[in-house]
């Protein structure tokens, strides 16, 4: 069986033809840790002065650039937004004021913290102050409570945007999908009382559940906290609505063609959903299962138990359940309970940790779909020892495979200490990967991926409503 890492498998739209080469090269350089070269390329990569200033803030946060007077154009808004991109949430909040960019930062933070009303309020205030900025309409479209309001903001975004082809394509695909599904209620979950265990398999460390989708029985789905929803292999799923979609993931070519669809129903145990939205991949690199399902797919008002251990079942709790008491009443005892807060960024669970002697606020994505724990190239160059000879060998036969094929530009790093929540591990050797496009897609610099090799033996209690993750063992 191939070793497969499902990393950043997002149902987002991206046009290959629209990719800006200068922007892509700049991002790769920045996330490679070559800040001087990135600084030299900045002016030719972005035409917008505010976008350039935010990148100036980010570059200077990582490195000292001689003979640069970037502080002359610095504002609390640009500094705060740059800190937000780096995940320095508390530091950003301390300097924010009432300018439009500060309000955009507050809106994004509210969204990460599951406060949609506050996110909408802040971004609408930002629109009043900066009606000429496309960024405010992009976020407003994403936090709007109705498809009509979302479409209105997205159309204003398209009328104003001059660069950023990635977001332009995302918006165009989103408008098309909303138009095709107008009048339909999507992802309608039927509530149930108490606690429900799903039919669960553990295979090669993977957590797999069985579900019925449309007329197909016992569909095998790998549970993946590193996925934004439901993604299926290409089959005849008899969909109600189908639109074109390009998938963004790991691999030498991170863009592959797929579809965004509306299915009829999804059922696993007493959990059921009408008109579920899913992505379908034509080049899905899986062995032994039919797709992947993100824990966020089940998160509507529920706590989740995702056990990375044989003998325990994937379980859902309704919003009123005392999940730990229910587990104990069924004979499940845990000697260790360690709770940490998390942020939801692009439906991904982000928790804080450290890499060797780094500060304790590095951004780790919890990824039960990833076989290995990894760190970013940027983090590796700051906090780890790189073995360049072994890195050459690793790239000749890359062990990392995703929707875009085998990943390249890997680094082998040695003697890396990882500390995330209760997990404290030393890796004699591990891989580092340039996470440029993934980080920019999430709008947060990702420093590490916490994979199954670190999570084995734990049961993960995920409370999406209160944004807490409990490691149980």
PDB file of C-alpha atoms in Angstrom, residues 90 112-113 338-344 348-353 360 362-364 366 420-422 461-464 466-471:
ATOM      1  CA  UNK A  90      -3.060  38.184  21.277  1.00  0.00           C
ATOM      2  CA  UNK A 112     -11.892  31.628  13.801  1.00  0.00           C
ATOM      3  CA  UNK A 113     -13.496  31.692  17.258  1.00  0.00           C
ATOM      4  CA  UNK A 338      -5.531  17.186  28.671  1.00  0.00           C
ATOM      5  CA  UNK A 339      -7.605  20.008  27.187  1.00  0.00           C
ATOM      6  CA  UNK A 340      -6.258  22.692  24.834  1.00  0.00           C
ATOM      7  CA  UNK A 341      -8.021  25.498  22.957  1.00  0.00           C
ATOM      8  CA  UNK A 342      -8.046  25.593  19.186  1.00  0.00           C
ATOM      9  CA  UNK A 343      -8.959  27.893  16.337  1.00  0.00           C
ATOM     10  CA  UNK A 344     -10.897  26.832  13.256  1.00  0.00           C
ATOM     11  CA  UNK A 348      -9.044  23.085   9.964  1.00  0.00           C
ATOM     12  CA  UNK A 349      -8.203  22.606  13.653  1.00  0.00           C
ATOM     13  CA  UNK A 350      -5.217  24.773  14.576  1.00  0.00           C
ATOM     14  CA  UNK A 351      -3.517  24.299  17.954  1.00  0.00           C
ATOM     15  CA  UNK A 352      -0.413  25.903  19.382  1.00  0.00           C
ATOM     16  CA  UNK A 353       2.869  24.162  20.081  1.00  0.00           C
ATOM     17  CA  UNK A 360       5.200  28.093  22.232  1.00  0.00           C
ATOM     18  CA  UNK A 362       3.693  27.843  16.564  1.00  0.00           C
ATOM     19  CA  UNK A 363       0.675  26.892  14.421  1.00  0.00           C
ATOM     20  CA  UNK A 364       0.045  23.145  14.129  1.00  0.00           C
ATOM     21  CA  UNK A 366      -4.296  18.559  13.596  1.00  0.00           C
ATOM     22  CA  UNK A 420       1.835  20.171  21.274  1.00  0.00           C
ATOM     23  CA  UNK A 421      -0.580  19.869  24.188  1.00  0.00           C
ATOM     24  CA  UNK A 422       0.406  16.702  26.089  1.00  0.00           C
ATOM     25  CA  UNK A 461     -12.521  14.805  22.099  1.00  0.00           C
ATOM     26  CA  UNK A 462     -13.384  17.648  19.726  1.00  0.00           C
ATOM     27  CA  UNK A 463     -15.804  20.355  20.871  1.00  0.00           C
ATOM     28  CA  UNK A 464     -16.350  22.584  17.846  1.00  0.00           C
ATOM     29  CA  UNK A 466     -16.402  25.812  22.461  1.00  0.00           C
ATOM     30  CA  UNK A 467     -13.244  25.328  20.382  1.00  0.00           C
ATOM     31  CA  UNK A 468     -11.583  22.875  22.789  1.00  0.00           C
ATOM     32  CA  UNK A 469      -9.661  19.695  22.030  1.00  0.00           C
ATOM     33  CA  UNK A 470      -9.273  17.061  24.753  1.00  0.00           C
ATOM     34  CA  UNK A 471      -6.522  14.453  24.476  1.00  0.00           C
TER      35      UNK A 471
END
